[in-house]
Coordinates of C-alpha atoms in Angstrom, one line a residue:
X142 CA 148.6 49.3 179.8
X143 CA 150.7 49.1 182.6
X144 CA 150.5 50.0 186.5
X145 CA 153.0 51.6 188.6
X146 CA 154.4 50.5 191.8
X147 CA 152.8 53.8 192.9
X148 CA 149.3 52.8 191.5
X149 CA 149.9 55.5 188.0
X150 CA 148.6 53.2 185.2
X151 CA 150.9 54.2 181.9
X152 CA 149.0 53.5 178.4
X153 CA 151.3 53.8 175.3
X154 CA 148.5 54.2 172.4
X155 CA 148.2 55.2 168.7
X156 CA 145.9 58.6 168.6
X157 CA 145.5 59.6 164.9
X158 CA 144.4 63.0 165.3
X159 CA 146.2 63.7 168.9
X160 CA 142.9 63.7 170.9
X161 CA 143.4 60.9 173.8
X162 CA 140.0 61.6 175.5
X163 CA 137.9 59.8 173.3
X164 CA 140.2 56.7 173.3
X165 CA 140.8 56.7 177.2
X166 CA 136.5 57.2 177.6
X167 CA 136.3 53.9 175.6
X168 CA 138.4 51.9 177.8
X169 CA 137.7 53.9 181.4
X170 CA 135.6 56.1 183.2
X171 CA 137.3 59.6 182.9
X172 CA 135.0 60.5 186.0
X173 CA 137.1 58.7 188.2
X174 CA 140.8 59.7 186.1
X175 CA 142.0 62.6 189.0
X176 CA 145.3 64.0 186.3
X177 CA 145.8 63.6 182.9
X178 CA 149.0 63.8 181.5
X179 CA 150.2 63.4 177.9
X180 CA 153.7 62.8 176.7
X181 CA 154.4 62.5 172.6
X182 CA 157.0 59.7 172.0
X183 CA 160.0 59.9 169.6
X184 CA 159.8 56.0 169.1
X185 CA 159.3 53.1 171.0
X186 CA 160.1 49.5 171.2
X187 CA 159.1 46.3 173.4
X188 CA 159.8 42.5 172.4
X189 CA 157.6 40.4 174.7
X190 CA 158.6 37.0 175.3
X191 CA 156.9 34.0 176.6
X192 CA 159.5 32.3 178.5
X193 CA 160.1 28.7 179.1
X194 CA 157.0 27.3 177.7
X195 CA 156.7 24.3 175.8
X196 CA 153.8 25.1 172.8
X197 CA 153.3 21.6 171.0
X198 CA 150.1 20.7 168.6
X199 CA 148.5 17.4 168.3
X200 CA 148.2 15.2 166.0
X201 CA 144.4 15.2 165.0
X202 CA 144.8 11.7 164.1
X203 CA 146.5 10.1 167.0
X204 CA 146.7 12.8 169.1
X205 CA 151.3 12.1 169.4
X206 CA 152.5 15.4 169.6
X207 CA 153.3 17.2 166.1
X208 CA 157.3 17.9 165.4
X209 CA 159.2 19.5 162.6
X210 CA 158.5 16.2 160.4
X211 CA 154.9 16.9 161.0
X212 CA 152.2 17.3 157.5
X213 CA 149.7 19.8 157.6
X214 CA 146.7 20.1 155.5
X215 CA 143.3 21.9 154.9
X216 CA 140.3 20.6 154.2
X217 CA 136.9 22.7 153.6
X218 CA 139.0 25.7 154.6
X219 CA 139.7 24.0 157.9
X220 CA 143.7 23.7 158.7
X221 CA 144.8 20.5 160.5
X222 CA 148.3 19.4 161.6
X223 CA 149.5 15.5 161.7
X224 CA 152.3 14.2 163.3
X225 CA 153.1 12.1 159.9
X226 CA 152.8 11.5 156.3
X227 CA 150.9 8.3 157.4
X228 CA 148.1 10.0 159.7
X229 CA 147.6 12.4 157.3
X230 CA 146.6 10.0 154.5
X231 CA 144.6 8.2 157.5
X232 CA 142.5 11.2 158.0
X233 CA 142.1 12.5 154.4
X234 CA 140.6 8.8 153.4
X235 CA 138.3 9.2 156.5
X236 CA 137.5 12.3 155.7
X237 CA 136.6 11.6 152.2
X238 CA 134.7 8.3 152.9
X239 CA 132.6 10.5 155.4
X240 CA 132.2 14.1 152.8
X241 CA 131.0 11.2 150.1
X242 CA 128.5 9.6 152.7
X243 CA 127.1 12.5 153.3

């Protein structure tokens, strides 16, 4: 969804069957919609990005920050990221003294 500098509020959406209505009355009241207007599209393409931002993860061990040479591993279906091979063996013998215990 975006808004205008006018206030207009555009929404590109997927309508199976062609009928907007019953998409638009899930996300807004159509009582207060004053026009309607429908435009098919031939195609359409947007690559967001995030910009300058630095996304790092943390070593669950001791909490360094995760890099490239980073191990990641899963245990009980849980995923966990380490910032080394060391860590990671850390945890995992932890992890199994602890499952065994209890």
């Amino acid at each position: 969804t975006f808004e205008t500098a006018d206030g207009d509020v555009m929404l590109q959406a997927v309508a199976p069957d062609g009928d907007v209505r019953p998409l638009l009355a899930e996300a807004i009241d159509l009582d207060e919609v004053r026009d309607l207007s429908v435009r098919l599209l031939a195609g359409s393409e947007w690559s967001p990005t995030v910009g300058d931002v630095n996304l790092a993860l943390d070593c669950v061990e001791c909490e360094n920050t995760v890099t490239g040479e980073g191990e990641s591993a899963r245990f009980d279906g849980q995923l966990y990221h380490f910032c080394c091979q060391n860590c990671l063996a850390s945890f995992e013998e932890r992890y199994d003294r602890l499952s065994e215990g209890a």
